[in-house]
Amino acid sequence: MNNVLFDIVFKRLVMGIFILFGVSLLITLGVEALAGDVCSAMLGQAAEPSTVAACQAKLGLNDPMHVRYWHWLVNVIQGDLGTSLANNREVSEQIGKRLGNTLYLAGTTALFAVPIGILLGVIAALYRNSAIDYTISTTTLTTISSPEFFLAYVLMAIFAVNLGWLPAISNVSSSMSFLERLEVSALPVATLALITIAHMMRMTRASIVSLLASPYIEMAKLKGLTPGRIIVKHALPNAWSPIIQVVVLNLAYMIVGVVVIEVVFVYPGLGALIVDAVLNRDLPVIQGTAMVFATAYVVLFMLADVLSMLANPRLRHRR
Amino acid sequence: MKFLTGIWDDLNLSARIGLGIVAFFATFAIFAPWLAPYGESEIVGDVWEDFGYFSGEFFFGTDQIGRDLLSRLIYGARNTMALAIVSTTVSFTAGAVLGFVAATMGGRVDQFLSRIVDVCISIPTLIASLIILSAVGTATSTLILVIGIIYALPVFRIARAVAMDIEVMDYVEAARLRGEGLWWLMSKEILPNAMTPLAAEFGVRFCFVFLLIASLSFLGLGLQPPLADWGAMVRGNADGIAWGFMHPIIPAACIALLTIGINLLIDRWVHKASGLRDDQ
């Protein structure tokens, strides 16, 4: 590691921490400023004024805003995200359990989706403008453009209802073995994989094809190398940077974007948790979950930038 | 007429298919009251009556409380598309104006706006809209405003980048030296030259907004019943799938088909706006 690279990476990390702080400020202040009357909304119009006042005192809504943010920040650093309004359980405990499930879903999907996505991208670039390329590109455009729940319900209708091979509802529990878990979560994993494979394939194809016009590829062609060798040995190394970017961004999507998919398959993950919390107006849970999502998003985006810099050969040597 | 045929000749096959799909749905949306066989929230049959197609009473059967699914789809096309168009317009107006201001004024104003957008854009779109809508409610006007503001952020970035390129041109410099004000620079010098990339971007953003609205109403935070809305129709009929009814797939397929249509149509447009040539 040399100085130029280190400087850039360090700057990006500092920027990331700054953004994370800003996001936390925005989420907590935003939620609390917007939900001034959360107590009366929760307890209903007919609630006694004393009940509403007690609820406001419990939530600390009587303190000025900067005091509330300070309290919240101190508590969060100590790992305390407050208690849920709906069931009085610790928010951090609830999130911890659900986060594991969501990470399992994302991890399993990544295991299948990343190699398949890159491989299909290379194949489409190799046989570009042929029937194979056309088929892959049209299919992926379709999966990208359709809403997640469309794919999810189509898969459910085929594999769970008509064929009866897989369960329609992903009721995972911690006592299951790995294989049982895999079977139960097969449909959400497949839905998620279809979407992310499409993104990664398109990016891989586009970044390889855009390199194929450059003079050094022309040279390789004139030397008489086979198309496969040109793409794998000559074009791919220079295309890594955008490919890594899109892979990491898709990892972010797998963690954050699963909200709808988790709701469809009643999968006990973070996404389903935040949707329930939103419908119950359960502020501490919304705040905590949103913070986890935003952190995952910011950290992975940062990682994408840093990794694609590391993959850039021009930065590996001192000027 | 010549202008229109000119555009048609310019489109390739996939863009023509896209245009056909969009025109198909737009026709239904515009003429909804005349084309729908039943009223928007009229209960006309039993729960989940089967598809009748052309012979039966109900083309796509009835929904979870016995309303005609085809009529709901037609009115849903109108409601969902109108909501998406208005929200995208709001986000473009806000995003483009602020982006142009940042690019034209530069300095501290630019720094200030750009840093705020950097932070806000780090919150995932769906999560941000869930939080805000849970707090402010889901009246139609609030919905438009919230989605408009959330998508104004990426529009700001693009408008700023486009305007930055134009801002360094000599004619902008000349207008500045003439003593023209900020509004003149933005509307008479920058806007006309930024139109093509921004128009292509409008199509792309419209798709995102449309999908976000579909997801939100699927999660129960979109247009409120009894208004017909495709995303909410998927959710409402979802339980039917366990009994083998394909009713929730139909509105979901409409959403997918319309987004694919728009994507096919604008793919060509984005391609042209980016200045790429075909002969590679």
mmCIF file of C-alpha atoms in Angstrom, chain A residues 6-275:
data_model
loop_
_atom_site.group_PDB
_atom_site.id
_atom_site.type_symbol
_atom_site.label_atom_id
_atom_site.label_comp_id
_atom_site.label_asym_id
_atom_site.label_seq_id
_atom_site.Cartn_x
_atom_site.Cartn_y
_atom_site.Cartn_z
ATOM 1 C CA PHE A 6 -3.860 5.404 1.331
ATOM 2 C CA ASP A 7 -4.753 9.105 1.186
ATOM 3 C CA ILE A 8 -7.710 8.563 -1.125
ATOM 4 C CA VAL A 9 -9.045 5.636 0.882
ATOM 5 C CA PHE A 10 -8.597 7.531 4.147
ATOM 6 C CA LYS A 11 -10.460 10.564 2.780
ATOM 7 C CA ARG A 12 -13.306 8.340 1.650
ATOM 8 C CA LEU A 13 -13.522 6.708 5.092
ATOM 9 C CA VAL A 14 -13.647 10.063 6.885
ATOM 10 C CA MET A 15 -16.339 11.207 4.457
ATOM 11 C CA GLY A 16 -18.299 8.020 5.185
ATOM 12 C CA ILE A 17 -18.230 8.561 8.940
ATOM 13 C CA PHE A 18 -19.329 12.169 8.442
ATOM 14 C CA ILE A 19 -22.240 11.046 6.256
ATOM 15 C CA LEU A 20 -23.255 8.397 8.777
ATOM 16 C CA PHE A 21 -23.393 11.033 11.498
ATOM 17 C CA GLY A 22 -25.489 13.297 9.277
ATOM 18 C CA VAL A 23 -27.853 10.443 8.470
ATOM 19 C CA SER A 24 -28.350 9.622 12.159
ATOM 20 C CA LEU A 25 -29.123 13.283 12.846
ATOM 21 C CA LEU A 26 -31.576 13.360 9.963
ATOM 22 C CA ILE A 27 -33.382 10.165 10.919
ATOM 23 C CA THR A 28 -33.777 10.922 14.617
ATOM 24 C CA LEU A 29 -34.641 14.590 14.228
ATOM 25 C CA GLY A 30 -36.792 13.906 11.186
ATOM 26 C CA VAL A 31 -38.778 11.181 12.869
ATOM 27 C CA GLU A 32 -39.288 13.144 16.056
ATOM 28 C CA ALA A 33 -40.033 16.481 14.405
ATOM 29 C CA LEU A 34 -42.551 14.936 12.053
ATOM 30 C CA ALA A 35 -44.248 12.757 14.642
ATOM 31 C CA GLY A 36 -45.071 15.460 17.177
ATOM 32 C CA ASP A 37 -48.482 14.017 17.924
ATOM 33 C CA VAL A 38 -47.492 10.353 17.879
ATOM 34 C CA CYS A 39 -49.084 9.822 21.281
ATOM 35 C CA SER A 40 -52.512 11.108 20.330
ATOM 36 C CA ALA A 41 -52.287 9.274 17.018
ATOM 37 C CA MET A 42 -51.448 6.045 18.832
ATOM 38 C CA LEU A 43 -53.961 6.341 21.627
ATOM 39 C CA GLY A 44 -56.764 7.653 19.428
ATOM 40 C CA GLN A 45 -58.964 10.735 19.526
ATOM 41 C CA ALA A 46 -60.900 9.653 22.608
ATOM 42 C CA ALA A 47 -57.845 9.241 24.881
ATOM 43 C CA GLU A 48 -57.778 11.022 28.238
ATOM 44 C CA PRO A 49 -55.470 14.082 28.199
ATOM 45 C CA SER A 50 -53.630 12.627 31.220
ATOM 46 C CA THR A 51 -52.875 9.373 29.341
ATOM 47 C CA VAL A 52 -51.530 11.365 26.400
ATOM 48 C CA ALA A 53 -49.377 13.455 28.745
ATOM 49 C CA ALA A 54 -48.012 10.319 30.430
ATOM 50 C CA CYS A 55 -47.166 8.828 27.048
ATOM 51 C CA GLN A 56 -45.395 12.030 25.990
ATOM 52 C CA ALA A 57 -43.390 12.056 29.201
ATOM 53 C CA LYS A 58 -42.419 8.417 28.663
ATOM 54 C CA LEU A 59 -41.159 9.149 25.166
ATOM 55 C CA GLY A 60 -39.373 12.268 26.389
ATOM 56 C CA LEU A 61 -41.311 14.422 23.939
ATOM 57 C CA ASN A 62 -41.372 17.307 26.407
ATOM 58 C CA ASP A 63 -37.619 17.929 26.148
ATOM 59 C CA PRO A 64 -36.235 20.251 23.471
ATOM 60 C CA MET A 65 -35.054 18.564 20.291
ATOM 61 C CA HIS A 66 -31.274 18.834 20.742
ATOM 62 C CA VAL A 67 -31.561 17.274 24.232
ATOM 63 C CA ARG A 68 -33.504 14.358 22.765
ATOM 64 C CA TYR A 69 -30.936 13.800 20.038
ATOM 65 C CA TRP A 70 -28.131 13.852 22.610
ATOM 66 C CA HIS A 71 -29.924 11.299 24.818
ATOM 67 C CA TRP A 72 -30.614 9.090 21.844
ATOM 68 C CA LEU A 73 -26.999 9.281 20.603
ATOM 69 C CA VAL A 74 -25.545 8.471 24.044
ATOM 70 C CA ASN A 75 -27.911 5.521 24.383
ATOM 71 C CA VAL A 76 -27.159 4.230 20.889
ATOM 72 C CA ILE A 77 -23.407 4.315 21.500
ATOM 73 C CA GLN A 78 -24.078 2.199 24.597
ATOM 74 C CA GLY A 79 -26.093 -0.205 22.430
ATOM 75 C CA ASP A 80 -29.503 0.785 23.763
ATOM 76 C CA LEU A 81 -32.066 1.585 21.060
ATOM 77 C CA GLY A 82 -34.977 1.966 23.489
ATOM 78 C CA THR A 83 -38.051 -0.219 23.908
ATOM 79 C CA SER A 84 -40.827 -0.913 21.425
ATOM 80 C CA LEU A 85 -44.093 0.950 22.010
ATOM 81 C CA ALA A 86 -46.117 -1.968 20.688
ATOM 82 C CA ASN A 87 -44.830 -4.821 22.863
ATOM 83 C CA ASN A 88 -42.393 -3.239 25.345
ATOM 84 C CA ARG A 89 -39.503 -5.440 24.192
ATOM 85 C CA GLU A 90 -35.956 -4.173 23.722
ATOM 86 C CA VAL A 91 -35.538 -2.797 20.178
ATOM 87 C CA SER A 92 -31.913 -3.929 19.961
ATOM 88 C CA GLU A 93 -32.882 -7.499 20.869
ATOM 89 C CA GLN A 94 -35.615 -7.569 18.191
ATOM 90 C CA ILE A 95 -33.308 -6.066 15.577
ATOM 91 C CA GLY A 96 -30.497 -8.481 16.456
ATOM 92 C CA LYS A 97 -32.655 -11.521 15.806
ATOM 93 C CA ARG A 98 -34.090 -10.157 12.553
ATOM 94 C CA LEU A 99 -30.737 -8.861 11.289
ATOM 95 C CA GLY A 100 -29.350 -12.399 11.401
ATOM 96 C CA ASN A 101 -32.205 -13.647 9.202
ATOM 97 C CA THR A 102 -31.792 -10.805 6.719
ATOM 98 C CA LEU A 103 -28.030 -11.346 6.518
ATOM 99 C CA TYR A 104 -28.615 -15.069 5.954
ATOM 100 C CA LEU A 105 -30.958 -14.242 3.060
ATOM 101 C CA ALA A 106 -28.469 -11.781 1.555
ATOM 102 C CA GLY A 107 -25.511 -14.130 2.048
ATOM 103 C CA THR A 108 -27.186 -17.148 0.471
ATOM 104 C CA THR A 109 -28.359 -15.057 -2.472
ATOM 105 C CA ALA A 110 -24.899 -13.577 -2.997
ATOM 106 C CA LEU A 111 -23.402 -17.076 -3.026
ATOM 107 C CA PHE A 112 -25.476 -17.956 -6.108
ATOM 108 C CA ALA A 113 -26.027 -14.583 -7.735
ATOM 109 C CA VAL A 114 -22.512 -13.094 -7.898
ATOM 110 C CA PRO A 115 -20.789 -15.879 -9.901
ATOM 111 C CA ILE A 116 -23.813 -16.416 -12.171
ATOM 112 C CA GLY A 117 -24.225 -12.680 -12.826
ATOM 113 C CA ILE A 118 -20.579 -12.152 -13.793
ATOM 114 C CA LEU A 119 -20.448 -15.341 -15.869
ATOM 115 C CA LEU A 120 -23.589 -14.401 -17.837
ATOM 116 C CA GLY A 121 -22.159 -10.911 -18.377
ATOM 117 C CA VAL A 122 -18.932 -12.326 -19.828
ATOM 118 C CA ILE A 123 -20.899 -14.725 -22.047
ATOM 119 C CA ALA A 124 -23.159 -11.931 -23.312
ATOM 120 C CA ALA A 125 -20.123 -9.772 -24.080
ATOM 121 C CA LEU A 126 -18.343 -12.672 -25.805
ATOM 122 C CA TYR A 127 -21.293 -13.467 -28.069
ATOM 123 C CA ARG A 128 -22.562 -9.889 -28.317
ATOM 124 C CA ASN A 129 -25.347 -9.111 -30.806
ATOM 125 C CA SER A 130 -26.077 -12.815 -31.159
ATOM 126 C CA ALA A 131 -29.206 -14.728 -30.180
ATOM 127 C CA ILE A 132 -27.655 -15.666 -26.789
ATOM 128 C CA ASP A 133 -26.855 -12.036 -25.986
ATOM 129 C CA TYR A 134 -30.292 -10.933 -27.116
ATOM 130 C CA THR A 135 -32.024 -13.554 -24.944
ATOM 131 C CA ILE A 136 -29.957 -12.748 -21.841
ATOM 132 C CA SER A 137 -30.382 -8.981 -22.291
ATOM 133 C CA THR A 138 -34.147 -9.130 -22.813
ATOM 134 C CA THR A 139 -34.679 -11.453 -19.864
ATOM 135 C CA THR A 140 -32.626 -9.274 -17.551
ATOM 136 C CA LEU A 141 -34.374 -6.090 -18.745
ATOM 137 C CA THR A 142 -37.659 -7.753 -17.832
ATOM 138 C CA THR A 143 -36.548 -8.769 -14.335
ATOM 139 C CA ILE A 144 -35.061 -5.323 -13.698
ATOM 140 C CA SER A 145 -38.162 -3.440 -14.830
ATOM 141 C CA SER A 146 -40.749 -5.465 -12.986
ATOM 142 C CA PRO A 147 -41.614 -4.818 -9.354
ATOM 143 C CA GLU A 148 -40.193 -7.342 -6.860
ATOM 144 C CA PHE A 149 -43.622 -8.594 -5.852
ATOM 145 C CA PHE A 150 -44.445 -9.535 -9.449
ATOM 146 C CA LEU A 151 -41.483 -11.924 -9.647
ATOM 147 C CA ALA A 152 -42.184 -13.112 -6.117
ATOM 148 C CA TYR A 153 -45.826 -13.990 -6.792
ATOM 149 C CA VAL A 154 -45.065 -15.588 -10.149
ATOM 150 C CA LEU A 155 -42.451 -17.828 -8.526
ATOM 151 C CA MET A 156 -44.847 -18.545 -5.675
ATOM 152 C CA ALA A 157 -47.687 -19.419 -8.055
ATOM 153 C CA ILE A 158 -45.473 -21.786 -10.048
ATOM 154 C CA PHE A 159 -43.339 -23.513 -7.416
ATOM 155 C CA ALA A 160 -45.490 -23.350 -4.293
ATOM 156 C CA VAL A 161 -49.066 -23.501 -5.591
ATOM 157 C CA ASN A 162 -48.995 -25.367 -8.906
ATOM 158 C CA LEU A 163 -46.045 -27.706 -8.412
ATOM 159 C CA GLY A 164 -46.108 -27.750 -4.616
ATOM 160 C CA TRP A 165 -42.318 -28.209 -4.412
ATOM 161 C CA LEU A 166 -41.536 -25.389 -2.000
ATOM 162 C CA PRO A 167 -43.351 -23.693 0.896
ATOM 163 C CA ALA A 168 -45.057 -20.383 0.026
ATOM 164 C CA ILE A 169 -44.326 -18.915 3.435
ATOM 165 C CA SER A 170 -40.747 -18.729 4.694
ATOM 166 C CA ASN A 171 -41.168 -19.504 8.348
ATOM 167 C CA VAL A 172 -37.520 -19.807 9.369
ATOM 168 C CA SER A 173 -36.558 -20.472 12.959
ATOM 169 C CA SER A 174 -33.220 -20.741 14.690
ATOM 170 C CA SER A 175 -33.640 -24.471 15.421
ATOM 171 C CA MET A 176 -33.567 -25.435 11.728
ATOM 172 C CA SER A 177 -30.599 -27.159 10.100
ATOM 173 C CA PHE A 178 -28.887 -25.438 7.176
ATOM 174 C CA LEU A 179 -30.641 -27.551 4.545
ATOM 175 C CA GLU A 180 -34.085 -27.087 6.083
ATOM 176 C CA ARG A 181 -33.456 -23.364 6.187
ATOM 177 C CA LEU A 182 -32.372 -23.375 2.559
ATOM 178 C CA GLU A 183 -35.547 -25.154 1.478
ATOM 179 C CA VAL A 184 -37.820 -22.843 3.417
ATOM 180 C CA SER A 185 -36.113 -19.697 2.140
ATOM 181 C CA ALA A 186 -35.599 -20.932 -1.425
ATOM 182 C CA LEU A 187 -38.301 -18.733 -2.989
ATOM 183 C CA PRO A 188 -37.198 -15.394 -1.474
ATOM 184 C CA VAL A 189 -33.582 -16.271 -2.332
ATOM 185 C CA ALA A 190 -34.593 -17.043 -5.930
ATOM 186 C CA THR A 191 -36.540 -13.781 -6.290
ATOM 187 C CA LEU A 192 -33.693 -11.735 -4.905
ATOM 188 C CA ALA A 193 -31.168 -13.614 -7.041
ATOM 189 C CA LEU A 194 -33.115 -12.997 -10.272
ATOM 190 C CA ILE A 195 -33.069 -9.250 -9.693
ATOM 191 C CA THR A 196 -29.440 -8.951 -8.610
ATOM 192 C CA ILE A 197 -28.136 -11.305 -11.321
ATOM 193 C CA ALA A 198 -29.789 -9.047 -13.892
ATOM 194 C CA HIS A 199 -28.059 -5.925 -12.549
ATOM 195 C CA MET A 200 -24.635 -7.552 -12.306
ATOM 196 C CA MET A 201 -24.895 -9.181 -15.714
ATOM 197 C CA ARG A 202 -25.796 -5.899 -17.447
ATOM 198 C CA MET A 203 -22.980 -4.000 -15.778
ATOM 199 C CA THR A 204 -20.407 -6.690 -16.545
ATOM 200 C CA ARG A 205 -21.478 -6.800 -20.192
ATOM 201 C CA ALA A 206 -21.542 -3.007 -20.546
ATOM 202 C CA SER A 207 -18.122 -2.462 -18.986
ATOM 203 C CA ILE A 208 -16.482 -5.187 -21.088
ATOM 204 C CA VAL A 209 -18.135 -4.026 -24.330
ATOM 205 C CA SER A 210 -17.103 -0.405 -23.722
ATOM 206 C CA LEU A 211 -13.467 -1.564 -23.418
ATOM 207 C CA LEU A 212 -13.583 -3.568 -26.633
ATOM 208 C CA ALA A 213 -13.281 -0.394 -28.734
ATOM 209 C CA SER A 214 -9.926 0.571 -27.189
ATOM 210 C CA PRO A 215 -6.702 0.302 -29.246
ATOM 211 C CA TYR A 216 -5.024 -2.338 -27.064
ATOM 212 C CA ILE A 217 -7.919 -4.735 -27.655
ATOM 213 C CA GLU A 218 -7.650 -4.004 -31.375
ATOM 214 C CA MET A 219 -3.958 -4.933 -31.095
ATOM 215 C CA ALA A 220 -4.815 -8.193 -29.343
ATOM 216 C CA LYS A 221 -7.303 -8.977 -32.105
ATOM 217 C CA LEU A 222 -4.724 -8.261 -34.809
ATOM 218 C CA LYS A 223 -2.265 -10.574 -33.040
ATOM 219 C CA GLY A 224 -4.842 -13.279 -33.737
ATOM 220 C CA LEU A 225 -5.919 -14.103 -30.186
ATOM 221 C CA THR A 226 -9.211 -15.937 -29.688
ATOM 222 C CA PRO A 227 -12.220 -13.827 -28.601
ATOM 223 C CA GLY A 228 -12.456 -15.751 -25.312
ATOM 224 C CA ARG A 229 -8.836 -15.053 -24.444
ATOM 225 C CA ILE A 230 -9.167 -11.364 -25.372
ATOM 226 C CA ILE A 231 -12.117 -10.923 -23.057
ATOM 227 C CA VAL A 232 -10.889 -12.966 -20.100
ATOM 228 C CA LYS A 233 -7.196 -11.969 -20.182
ATOM 229 C CA HIS A 234 -7.281 -8.486 -21.705
ATOM 230 C CA ALA A 235 -10.657 -6.825 -21.169
ATOM 231 C CA LEU A 236 -11.806 -8.297 -17.853
ATOM 232 C CA PRO A 237 -8.887 -7.065 -15.691
ATOM 233 C CA ASN A 238 -9.669 -3.467 -16.689
ATOM 234 C CA ALA A 239 -13.401 -3.984 -16.183
ATOM 235 C CA TRP A 240 -13.038 -5.195 -12.569
ATOM 236 C CA SER A 241 -13.493 -1.769 -11.057
ATOM 237 C CA PRO A 242 -17.072 -1.131 -12.295
ATOM 238 C CA ILE A 243 -17.958 -4.790 -11.759
ATOM 239 C CA ILE A 244 -16.855 -4.675 -8.109
ATOM 240 C CA GLN A 245 -18.882 -1.484 -7.714
ATOM 241 C CA VAL A 246 -22.057 -3.091 -8.990
ATOM 242 C CA VAL A 247 -21.516 -6.276 -6.967
ATOM 243 C CA VAL A 248 -21.160 -4.362 -3.697
ATOM 244 C CA LEU A 249 -24.086 -2.075 -4.539
ATOM 245 C CA ASN A 250 -26.168 -5.185 -5.129
ATOM 246 C CA LEU A 251 -25.122 -6.507 -1.726
ATOM 247 C CA ALA A 252 -26.510 -3.262 -0.324
ATOM 248 C CA TYR A 253 -29.690 -3.867 -2.264
ATOM 249 C CA MET A 254 -29.907 -7.413 -0.905
ATOM 250 C CA ILE A 255 -29.915 -6.089 2.654
ATOM 251 C CA VAL A 256 -31.970 -2.938 2.166
ATOM 252 C CA GLY A 257 -34.176 -3.706 -0.808
ATOM 253 C CA VAL A 258 -35.664 -6.908 0.557
ATOM 254 C CA VAL A 259 -38.480 -5.105 2.378
ATOM 255 C CA VAL A 260 -41.130 -6.019 -0.186
ATOM 256 C CA ILE A 261 -39.835 -9.568 -0.715
ATOM 257 C CA GLU A 262 -39.823 -10.254 3.035
ATOM 258 C CA VAL A 263 -43.416 -9.037 3.275
ATOM 259 C CA VAL A 264 -44.532 -11.256 0.384
ATOM 260 C CA PHE A 265 -43.008 -14.410 1.858
ATOM 261 C CA VAL A 266 -43.678 -13.416 5.494
ATOM 262 C CA TYR A 267 -39.931 -13.857 6.084
ATOM 263 C CA PRO A 268 -38.978 -12.752 9.617
ATOM 264 C CA GLY A 269 -36.298 -10.245 8.577
ATOM 265 C CA LEU A 270 -35.561 -6.577 9.192
ATOM 266 C CA GLY A 271 -37.690 -5.407 6.260
ATOM 267 C CA ALA A 272 -40.838 -7.043 7.604
ATOM 268 C CA LEU A 273 -39.998 -5.563 11.008
ATOM 269 C CA ILE A 274 -39.868 -1.978 9.737
ATOM 270 C CA VAL A 275 -43.091 -2.382 7.755
#
